[in-house]
Amino acid sequence: MTTFVDRVELHVAAGSGGHGCASVHREKFKPLGGPDGGNGGRGGDVILTVDQSVTTLIDYHHSPHRKATNGKPGEGGFRAGKDGQDLVLTVPDGTVVLDKAGNVLADLVGEGTSYIAAQGGRGGLGNAALASARRKAPGFALLGVPGDLQDIVLELKTVADVALVGYPSAGKSSLISVLSAAKPKIADYPFTTLVPNLGVVTAGSTVYTVADVPGLIPGASQGKGLGLEFLRHVERCSVLVHVLDTATLESERDPVSDLDIIEEELRQYGGLGDRPRLVVLNKIDVPDGKDLAEMVRPDLEARGYRVFEVSAVAHLGLKELSFALAELVATARGAKPKEEATRIVIRPKAVDDAGFTVTREEAGGEPLFRVRGEKPERWVRQTDFNNDEAVGYLADRLNRLGIEQALMKAGARNGDGVAIGPEDNAVVFDWEPTAMAGAEMLGRRGEDHRFEGVRPAAQRRRDRDAARDEAQRDFDDFEPF
């Protein structure tokens, strides 16, 4: 199992957004140049994309931690930060993406099909973007939002038209090697095949793929042997072929009992009852094998199976088998519904109309009101709590969203604890109704404390204007004799 891996756990981290820049334009003769801080760049996404040339997940088995690049911070002069580069991870055709609980997130089938496994964080706004008529020169900028962190499971389900199933050493590898150009490992001991092998077969005008599924044994659907590990590769196949060994050396086995056992494992695995089936009696080049095949064939045909006697070694009966499989594959393709263009399904989080929820909890005997919602949680992550004006801006945004009114309706009182965010990563503060969060300490809205100091050029201009005004008053007050 060193060259083929069909199930891995992958830890992906999207890039974080770059911080916005708080900058003021400074130029000669322009003392009040205004804010010019640029926005931060967006963090890169982690994207899974199907690539037909990739056949295994072994790269992610050896390196399960993958991270996209972060966005660059903004700079002065209205220069926005560079966006982070998306990380594109190629996966085989037929890869299923699941979460840790086993829920299917995406089923990636078809060249180029992609899925965003982790969303990059948005960049923070610079103070130029935050300027308004009321706040003309913000002395702060918003921080970038961290990227998503996801633990996902990738499972590979082979995409093929025909699946060869049967006991170990039944001759499946030999059969696929003569039907197609595949070169699997072939030996006379059980479990020679440790990975599913794929081969392409051409029969007339029909071209189809055949998958050699590693040997199944009793109890495979419950995890015994290698069966459970590879039964998933049968799910996407349109036709099942039972390869039965007519020259087995085990006295307690015979083709009919082998068929019953494999059918029972397929039934317990589930979801395969509607697939058309063929029976291949292999190894008829052996004298005893030919006799046994002729003996069990009537019984198998009485059950409704189409039976083919073949020899992979002597190349007997292969042409009839390949055209019979082509017929079944063509029928299955014709009955398959027409594929539609891939649709993007958006599953928004369940919240109320306001975009947030307020719930009351108990923490150490004291009431705690928890606020959950995409906007308030993102705003908290974007706030620099070392900047009083930034905290005041956050308070204004939360108040405009209606959180203060919702807290009052929920029974919150002055001094009660309020937590914004999940339990493991929340910002907790004592609630003061209608109280600003510190921005009023900076003066009127829109003023910047950096302009409160007297600059030499401005002082000289004030002194010159004052002297001119005083001279004009003296002239106006002068009365001639």
Coordinates of C-alpha atoms in Angstrom, one line a residue:
M1 CA 0.0 0.0 0.0
T2 CA 2.9 2.4 -0.7
T3 CA 1.8 3.7 -4.1
F4 CA -2.0 3.8 -3.8
V5 CA -4.0 5.6 -1.1
D6 CA -7.8 6.0 -1.5
R7 CA -8.7 7.6 1.8
V8 CA -6.9 10.4 3.6
E9 CA -7.7 13.0 6.3
L10 CA -6.7 16.5 5.1
H11 CA -6.2 19.6 7.2
V12 CA -6.6 22.7 5.1
A13 CA -6.1 26.3 6.1
A14 CA -7.1 29.2 3.9
G15 CA -5.1 32.4 3.9
S16 CA -6.0 35.3 6.2
G17 CA -6.9 38.7 4.9
G18 CA -4.3 41.5 5.1
H19 CA -4.8 44.3 7.6
G20 CA -6.0 47.7 6.4
C21 CA -3.7 50.7 6.7
A22 CA -4.3 53.8 8.8
S23 CA -2.4 56.5 7.1
V24 CA -2.7 60.3 6.5
H25 CA -1.5 61.9 3.3
R26 CA 1.4 64.3 4.0
E27 CA 2.6 66.7 1.3
K28 CA 4.1 70.1 1.3
F29 CA 1.5 72.9 1.4
K30 CA -1.2 70.3 2.1
P31 CA -1.3 70.1 5.9
L32 CA -4.8 68.5 5.8
G33 CA -4.2 65.9 3.1
G34 CA -6.8 63.4 4.5
P35 CA -6.7 59.7 5.1
D36 CA -5.0 57.6 2.4
G37 CA -4.6 54.1 3.9
G38 CA -5.3 51.3 1.5
N39 CA -7.3 48.1 2.0
G40 CA -5.7 44.7 2.9
G41 CA -5.6 41.9 0.3
R42 CA -7.9 38.9 0.4
G43 CA -6.5 35.6 1.7
G44 CA -6.1 32.7 -0.7
D45 CA -8.7 29.9 -1.0
V46 CA -7.9 26.1 -0.8
I47 CA -9.6 24.6 -3.9
L48 CA -9.9 20.9 -4.7
T49 CA -9.9 20.2 -8.5
V50 CA -10.3 17.0 -10.5
D51 CA -7.3 16.1 -12.6
Q52 CA -7.6 13.0 -14.8
S53 CA -3.8 12.4 -14.6
V54 CA -4.0 11.9 -10.8
T55 CA -5.0 8.4 -9.7
T56 CA -4.1 8.3 -6.0
L57 CA -4.3 10.4 -2.9
I58 CA -0.8 9.4 -1.7
D59 CA 0.6 13.0 -1.8
Y60 CA -1.9 14.0 0.8
H61 CA -1.3 10.9 2.9
H62 CA 2.4 12.0 3.3
S63 CA 1.6 15.7 3.6
P64 CA -1.9 16.2 5.1
H65 CA -1.4 19.8 6.2
R66 CA -2.0 22.4 3.4
K67 CA -2.2 26.2 3.7
A68 CA -2.9 29.0 1.2
T69 CA -1.0 32.3 1.4
N70 CA -2.2 35.3 3.3
G71 CA -3.2 38.6 1.8
K72 CA -0.7 41.5 2.1
P73 CA -1.5 44.5 4.3
G74 CA -2.5 47.8 2.7
E75 CA -0.2 50.8 2.5
G76 CA -0.3 54.5 2.5
G77 CA -1.0 56.4 -0.7
F78 CA -4.2 54.4 -1.4
R79 CA -2.2 51.3 -2.2
A80 CA -4.2 48.1 -1.6
G81 CA -2.4 44.9 -0.4
K82 CA -1.9 42.0 -2.8
D83 CA -4.4 39.2 -2.6
G84 CA -3.2 35.8 -1.3
Q85 CA -2.6 33.1 -3.9
D86 CA -5.2 30.3 -4.1
L87 CA -3.9 26.8 -3.3
V88 CA -5.2 24.4 -5.9
L89 CA -5.0 20.7 -4.9
T90 CA -5.6 18.2 -7.6
V91 CA -7.5 15.0 -6.8
P92 CA -8.5 11.9 -8.8
D93 CA -11.8 11.7 -10.7
G94 CA -14.4 10.3 -8.3
T95 CA -13.1 11.8 -5.1
V96 CA -15.8 12.4 -2.4
V97 CA -15.2 15.1 0.2
L98 CA -16.6 14.5 3.7
D99 CA -16.5 16.3 7.0
K100 CA -15.3 14.6 10.2
A101 CA -18.9 13.5 11.0
G102 CA -19.1 11.7 7.6
N103 CA -21.4 14.1 5.9
V104 CA -20.8 14.5 2.2
L105 CA -19.7 18.0 1.3
A106 CA -18.9 17.4 -2.4
D107 CA -18.8 14.6 -5.0
L108 CA -16.1 15.5 -7.5
V109 CA -16.7 13.7 -10.8
G110 CA -15.5 15.0 -14.2
E111 CA -12.4 16.8 -15.4
G112 CA -12.1 20.3 -13.9
T113 CA -14.8 19.9 -11.3
S114 CA -13.7 21.9 -8.2
Y115 CA -14.8 22.6 -4.7
I116 CA -13.6 25.4 -2.3
A117 CA -12.6 23.4 0.8
A118 CA -11.5 26.5 2.8
Q119 CA -12.5 30.1 2.1
G120 CA -9.9 32.8 2.4
G121 CA -10.5 35.7 4.8
R122 CA -11.4 39.1 3.5
G123 CA -9.0 42.0 3.8
G124 CA -9.5 44.8 6.3
L125 CA -10.6 48.2 5.1
G126 CA -8.0 51.1 5.3
N127 CA -8.9 54.4 6.9
A128 CA -9.5 55.9 3.4
A129 CA -12.4 53.5 2.9
L130 CA -13.7 54.2 6.4
A131 CA -13.9 58.0 5.9
S132 CA -17.3 59.6 5.8
A133 CA -19.0 63.0 6.3
R134 CA -19.1 62.4 10.0
R135 CA -15.7 60.7 10.4
K136 CA -13.5 62.6 8.0
A137 CA -10.1 61.3 9.2
P138 CA -10.4 57.9 10.9
G139 CA -7.4 57.2 13.0
F140 CA -7.8 53.4 12.6
A141 CA -8.2 50.6 10.1
L142 CA -9.9 47.3 10.2
L143 CA -7.9 44.1 10.7
G144 CA -8.0 41.2 8.1
V145 CA -10.3 38.3 8.8
P146 CA -8.6 34.9 9.5
G147 CA -9.1 32.2 6.8
D148 CA -11.1 29.1 7.3
L149 CA -9.6 26.0 9.0
Q150 CA -11.2 22.7 7.9
D151 CA -10.5 19.1 8.7
I152 CA -11.9 17.1 5.8
V153 CA -11.8 13.4 4.6
L154 CA -11.1 12.5 1.0
E155 CA -12.4 9.2 -0.3
L156 CA -11.6 7.9 -3.8
K157 CA -14.3 5.9 -5.6
T158 CA -13.1 4.6 -8.9
V159 CA -15.0 5.8 -11.9
A160 CA -15.3 2.8 -14.3
D161 CA -17.9 1.1 -16.4
V162 CA -17.3 -2.5 -15.4
A163 CA -16.1 -3.9 -12.1
L164 CA -14.5 -7.4 -11.8
V165 CA -15.3 -8.9 -8.4
G166 CA -14.4 -12.3 -7.0
Y167 CA -12.3 -14.2 -4.6
P168 CA -8.5 -13.6 -4.3
S169 CA -6.6 -15.4 -7.1
A170 CA -9.7 -15.9 -9.1
G171 CA -7.9 -14.5 -12.1
K172 CA -9.3 -10.9 -12.2
S173 CA -5.8 -9.4 -12.8
S174 CA -5.0 -11.8 -15.6
L175 CA -8.4 -11.1 -17.2
I176 CA -8.0 -7.4 -17.2
S177 CA -4.5 -7.7 -18.5
V178 CA -5.7 -9.6 -21.6
L179 CA -8.8 -7.5 -22.2
S180 CA -6.9 -4.2 -22.0
A181 CA -3.4 -2.8 -21.9
A182 CA -3.3 -2.8 -18.1
K183 CA -0.3 -4.4 -16.5
P184 CA -1.3 -5.4 -13.0
K185 CA 0.8 -7.6 -10.7
I186 CA 0.0 -11.3 -11.3
A187 CA 0.9 -14.2 -9.0
D188 CA -0.5 -17.4 -7.7
Y189 CA -1.0 -16.4 -4.1
P190 CA -4.0 -14.7 -2.4
F191 CA -4.2 -10.9 -2.2
T192 CA -1.7 -10.3 -5.0
T193 CA -3.7 -7.3 -6.0
L194 CA -3.5 -4.6 -3.3
V195 CA -4.9 -1.7 -5.4
P196 CA -7.7 -1.3 -7.9
N197 CA -6.4 -1.6 -11.5
L198 CA -8.0 0.2 -14.4
G199 CA -8.0 -0.9 -18.0
V200 CA -9.5 0.5 -21.2
V201 CA -11.3 -2.0 -23.5
T202 CA -12.3 -1.4 -27.1
A203 CA -15.1 -3.6 -28.5
G204 CA -16.3 -2.5 -31.9
S205 CA -17.3 1.2 -31.6
T206 CA -17.7 1.0 -27.8
V207 CA -14.8 2.0 -25.5
Y208 CA -15.2 1.3 -21.8
T209 CA -13.2 1.0 -18.7
V210 CA -12.8 -2.0 -16.5
A211 CA -11.8 -2.0 -12.8
D212 CA -10.1 -4.9 -11.1
V213 CA -11.3 -4.7 -7.5
P214 CA -9.0 -6.5 -5.0
G215 CA -10.2 -9.8 -3.7
L216 CA -13.3 -10.1 -1.6
I217 CA -13.7 -12.7 1.2
P218 CA -16.5 -13.6 3.6
G219 CA -17.0 -10.7 6.1
A220 CA -15.6 -8.1 3.7
S221 CA -18.5 -5.8 4.2
Q222 CA -17.7 -5.8 8.0
G223 CA -14.0 -5.0 7.4
K224 CA -12.5 -8.4 7.1
G225 CA -9.6 -8.7 4.7
L226 CA -9.2 -6.0 2.0
G227 CA -12.9 -6.0 1.0
L228 CA -14.3 -3.1 3.0
E229 CA -11.3 -0.9 2.0
F230 CA -12.1 -1.3 -1.7
L231 CA -15.9 -2.0 -1.9
R232 CA -16.4 1.7 -2.4
H233 CA -14.7 1.4 -5.8
V234 CA -17.6 -0.8 -7.0
E235 CA -20.3 1.9 -6.3
R236 CA -19.8 3.9 -9.5
C237 CA -19.5 1.0 -11.9
S238 CA -22.5 0.3 -14.2
V239 CA -21.9 -3.5 -14.7
L240 CA -20.6 -6.1 -12.3
V241 CA -18.7 -9.2 -13.5
H242 CA -18.3 -12.2 -11.1
V243 CA -15.0 -13.9 -11.9
L244 CA -15.3 -17.4 -10.6
D245 CA -12.3 -19.8 -10.3
T246 CA -13.0 -23.2 -11.8
A247 CA -9.6 -24.6 -10.9
T248 CA -9.3 -23.7 -7.2
L249 CA -7.2 -26.0 -5.1
E250 CA -9.4 -25.4 -2.0
S251 CA -11.7 -28.4 -1.5
E252 CA -14.3 -26.5 0.4
R253 CA -14.9 -24.0 -2.4
D254 CA -16.8 -24.2 -5.7
P255 CA -17.9 -21.5 -8.2
V256 CA -21.6 -21.5 -7.0
S257 CA -20.7 -21.0 -3.3
D258 CA -18.2 -18.4 -4.2
L259 CA -20.9 -16.5 -6.1
D260 CA -23.3 -16.7 -3.2
I261 CA -20.7 -15.4 -0.7
I262 CA -19.7 -12.4 -2.9
E263 CA -23.3 -11.6 -3.6
E264 CA -24.1 -11.6 0.1
E265 CA -21.2 -9.2 0.7
L266 CA -22.4 -6.9 -2.0
R267 CA -25.9 -7.0 -0.5
Q268 CA -24.7 -6.1 2.9
Y269 CA -22.7 -3.3 1.6
G270 CA -25.8 -2.0 -0.1
G271 CA -26.7 0.1 -3.1
L272 CA -25.6 -2.4 -5.8
G273 CA -28.8 -4.5 -6.3
D274 CA -29.8 -2.7 -9.5
R275 CA -26.5 -3.3 -11.4
P276 CA -26.6 -5.8 -14.3
R277 CA -24.3 -8.8 -13.7
L278 CA -22.4 -11.3 -15.8
V279 CA -20.6 -14.5 -14.6
V280 CA -17.2 -15.5 -16.0
L281 CA -16.0 -19.0 -15.4
N282 CA -12.2 -18.6 -15.6
K283 CA -9.3 -21.0 -16.1
I284 CA -11.1 -23.4 -18.4
D285 CA -7.7 -24.2 -19.9
V286 CA -7.2 -26.5 -17.0
P287 CA -8.9 -29.9 -17.7
D288 CA -10.6 -30.1 -14.3
G289 CA -11.6 -26.4 -14.7
K290 CA -13.3 -27.1 -18.0
D291 CA -15.3 -30.0 -16.6
L292 CA -16.4 -28.0 -13.5
A293 CA -17.5 -25.1 -15.7
E294 CA -19.7 -27.3 -17.8
M295 CA -21.1 -28.8 -14.6
V296 CA -22.1 -25.5 -12.9
R297 CA -23.1 -23.5 -16.0
P298 CA -26.7 -24.8 -16.1
D299 CA -27.3 -24.0 -12.5
L300 CA -26.0 -20.4 -13.0
E301 CA -28.1 -19.9 -16.1
A302 CA -31.1 -21.1 -14.3
R303 CA -30.6 -18.2 -11.8
G304 CA -30.8 -15.8 -14.7
Y305 CA -27.1 -15.1 -15.2
R306 CA -25.4 -14.8 -18.6
V307 CA -22.4 -17.2 -18.3
F308 CA -19.1 -17.0 -20.2
E309 CA -16.4 -19.6 -20.1
V310 CA -13.0 -18.0 -20.6
S311 CA -9.3 -18.6 -20.1
A312 CA -7.1 -15.5 -19.6
V313 CA -4.0 -17.6 -20.1
A314 CA -5.1 -19.3 -23.3
H315 CA -7.1 -16.3 -24.6
L316 CA -10.3 -18.3 -24.9
G317 CA -13.7 -16.7 -25.0
L318 CA -12.4 -13.2 -24.6
K319 CA -14.0 -11.7 -27.7
E320 CA -17.5 -12.8 -26.8
L321 CA -17.1 -11.5 -23.3
S322 CA -15.8 -8.1 -24.4
F323 CA -18.7 -7.5 -26.8
A324 CA -21.2 -8.7 -24.2
L325 CA -19.8 -6.1 -21.7
A326 CA -19.9 -3.4 -24.4
E327 CA -23.5 -4.1 -25.0
L328 CA -24.4 -3.8 -21.3
V329 CA -22.3 -0.6 -21.0
A330 CA -24.0 1.0 -24.0
T331 CA -27.4 0.2 -22.5
A332 CA -26.4 1.6 -19.2
R333 CA -25.1 4.8 -20.8
G334 CA -28.3 5.2 -22.8
A335 CA -30.4 4.8 -19.7
K336 CA -28.3 7.3 -17.7
P337 CA -30.0 10.7 -17.4
K338 CA -28.5 13.6 -19.3
E339 CA -25.8 15.3 -17.3
E340 CA -26.6 18.9 -16.4
A341 CA -24.2 21.7 -15.9
T342 CA -22.7 21.8 -12.4
R343 CA -24.8 23.9 -10.1
I344 CA -23.5 25.9 -7.2
V345 CA -25.5 25.2 -4.1
I346 CA -25.4 27.9 -1.4
R347 CA -26.4 26.8 2.1
P348 CA -26.7 29.9 4.2
K349 CA -26.4 29.5 8.0
A350 CA -29.8 29.5 9.8
V351 CA -30.2 32.9 11.5
D352 CA -33.1 35.2 12.1
D353 CA -34.0 38.2 9.9
A354 CA -31.7 40.5 11.8
G355 CA -28.6 38.4 10.9
F356 CA -27.8 37.5 14.5
T357 CA -29.2 35.7 17.5
V358 CA -29.0 36.5 21.2
T359 CA -29.3 33.7 23.7
R360 CA -29.1 33.7 27.5
E361 CA -26.7 31.4 29.3
E362 CA -25.4 31.0 32.8
A363 CA -21.7 31.4 33.6
G364 CA -20.7 30.9 37.3
G365 CA -24.2 31.7 38.5
E366 CA -24.2 35.0 36.5
P367 CA -26.2 35.6 33.4
L368 CA -24.3 35.7 30.1
F369 CA -25.8 36.8 26.8
R370 CA -24.2 35.2 23.8
V371 CA -24.4 37.0 20.4
R372 CA -24.0 34.8 17.3
G373 CA -24.0 36.0 13.7
E374 CA -21.8 36.3 10.8
K375 CA -21.6 40.1 10.8
P376 CA -21.0 40.8 14.5
E377 CA -18.5 38.0 14.8
R378 CA -16.6 39.2 11.7
W379 CA -16.7 42.8 13.0
V380 CA -15.2 41.7 16.3
R381 CA -12.4 39.9 14.6
Q382 CA -11.6 43.0 12.5
T383 CA -11.4 45.4 15.5
D384 CA -8.1 46.5 17.0
F385 CA -9.0 46.7 20.6
N386 CA -5.9 48.7 21.4
N387 CA -7.4 51.7 19.5
D388 CA -10.2 53.5 21.3
E389 CA -11.6 54.9 18.1
A390 CA -11.8 51.5 16.5
V391 CA -13.6 50.2 19.5
G392 CA -16.1 53.1 19.3
Y393 CA -16.6 52.3 15.6
L394 CA -17.4 48.7 16.5
A395 CA -19.9 49.9 19.2
D396 CA -21.7 52.1 16.6
R397 CA -21.9 49.3 14.1
L398 CA -23.3 46.8 16.6
N399 CA -25.8 49.4 17.8
R400 CA -27.0 50.1 14.2
L401 CA -27.4 46.4 13.6
G402 CA -29.9 46.3 16.5
I403 CA -27.9 44.2 19.0
E404 CA -28.5 46.7 21.9
Q405 CA -32.3 46.5 21.4
A406 CA -32.1 42.7 21.2
L407 CA -30.1 42.5 24.4
M408 CA -32.8 44.7 26.2
K409 CA -35.5 42.4 24.9
A410 CA -33.6 39.4 26.1
G411 CA -33.5 40.9 29.7
A412 CA -29.9 42.1 29.8
R413 CA -29.2 44.7 32.4
N414 CA -26.4 47.1 33.0
G415 CA -23.2 45.2 33.9
D416 CA -24.3 41.8 32.6
G417 CA -21.7 39.9 30.6
V418 CA -22.1 39.8 26.8
A419 CA -20.1 37.4 24.6
I420 CA -19.8 37.7 20.8
G421 CA -18.7 34.6 19.1
P422 CA -18.4 30.8 19.8
E423 CA -17.6 29.5 23.3
D424 CA -14.0 28.7 22.5
N425 CA -13.2 32.0 20.8
A426 CA -15.5 34.8 22.0
V427 CA -15.0 38.4 23.1
V428 CA -16.6 39.0 26.5
F429 CA -17.4 42.4 27.9
D430 CA -19.7 44.0 30.5
W431 CA -22.6 45.6 28.8
E432 CA -23.4 49.3 29.4
P433 CA -26.6 50.4 27.6
T434 CA -26.4 53.3 25.2
A435 CA -22.7 53.9 26.2
M436 CA -20.1 54.7 23.7
A437 CA -17.1 52.4 23.7
G438 CA -14.4 55.1 23.8
A439 CA -14.6 57.0 20.6
E440 CA -16.2 60.1 22.4
M441 CA -12.8 60.4 24.2
L442 CA -11.3 61.6 21.0
G443 CA -13.6 64.6 20.5
R444 CA -16.2 65.2 17.9
R445 CA -16.8 62.5 15.3
G446 CA -14.5 63.0 12.3
E447 CA -11.8 64.8 14.1
D448 CA -8.3 63.3 14.5
H449 CA -6.2 63.9 17.5
R450 CA -3.1 64.1 15.3
F451 CA -4.4 67.5 13.9
E452 CA -4.8 69.0 17.4
G453 CA -1.1 70.0 17.6
V454 CA -0.1 73.4 16.2
R455 CA 2.1 73.2 13.1
P456 CA 4.7 76.0 12.4
A457 CA 3.3 76.8 9.0
A458 CA -0.2 77.1 10.2
Q459 CA 0.9 79.2 13.2
R460 CA 2.7 81.6 10.9
R461 CA -0.3 82.0 8.7
R462 CA -2.5 82.7 11.7
D463 CA -0.1 85.3 13.0
R464 CA 0.1 87.0 9.5
D465 CA -3.7 87.1 9.2
A466 CA -4.1 88.5 12.8
A467 CA -1.6 91.2 12.0
R468 CA -3.4 92.2 8.8
D469 CA -6.7 92.3 10.6
E470 CA -5.3 94.5 13.3
A471 CA -3.8 96.9 10.8
Q472 CA -7.2 97.1 9.0
R473 CA -8.9 97.9 12.3
D474 CA -6.4 100.7 13.1
F475 CA -7.0 102.2 9.6
D476 CA -10.7 102.1 10.1
D477 CA -10.5 103.8 13.5
F478 CA -8.2 106.6 12.2
E479 CA -9.9 110.0 12.1
P480 CA -8.1 112.9 10.2
F481 CA -7.8 116.3 11.8

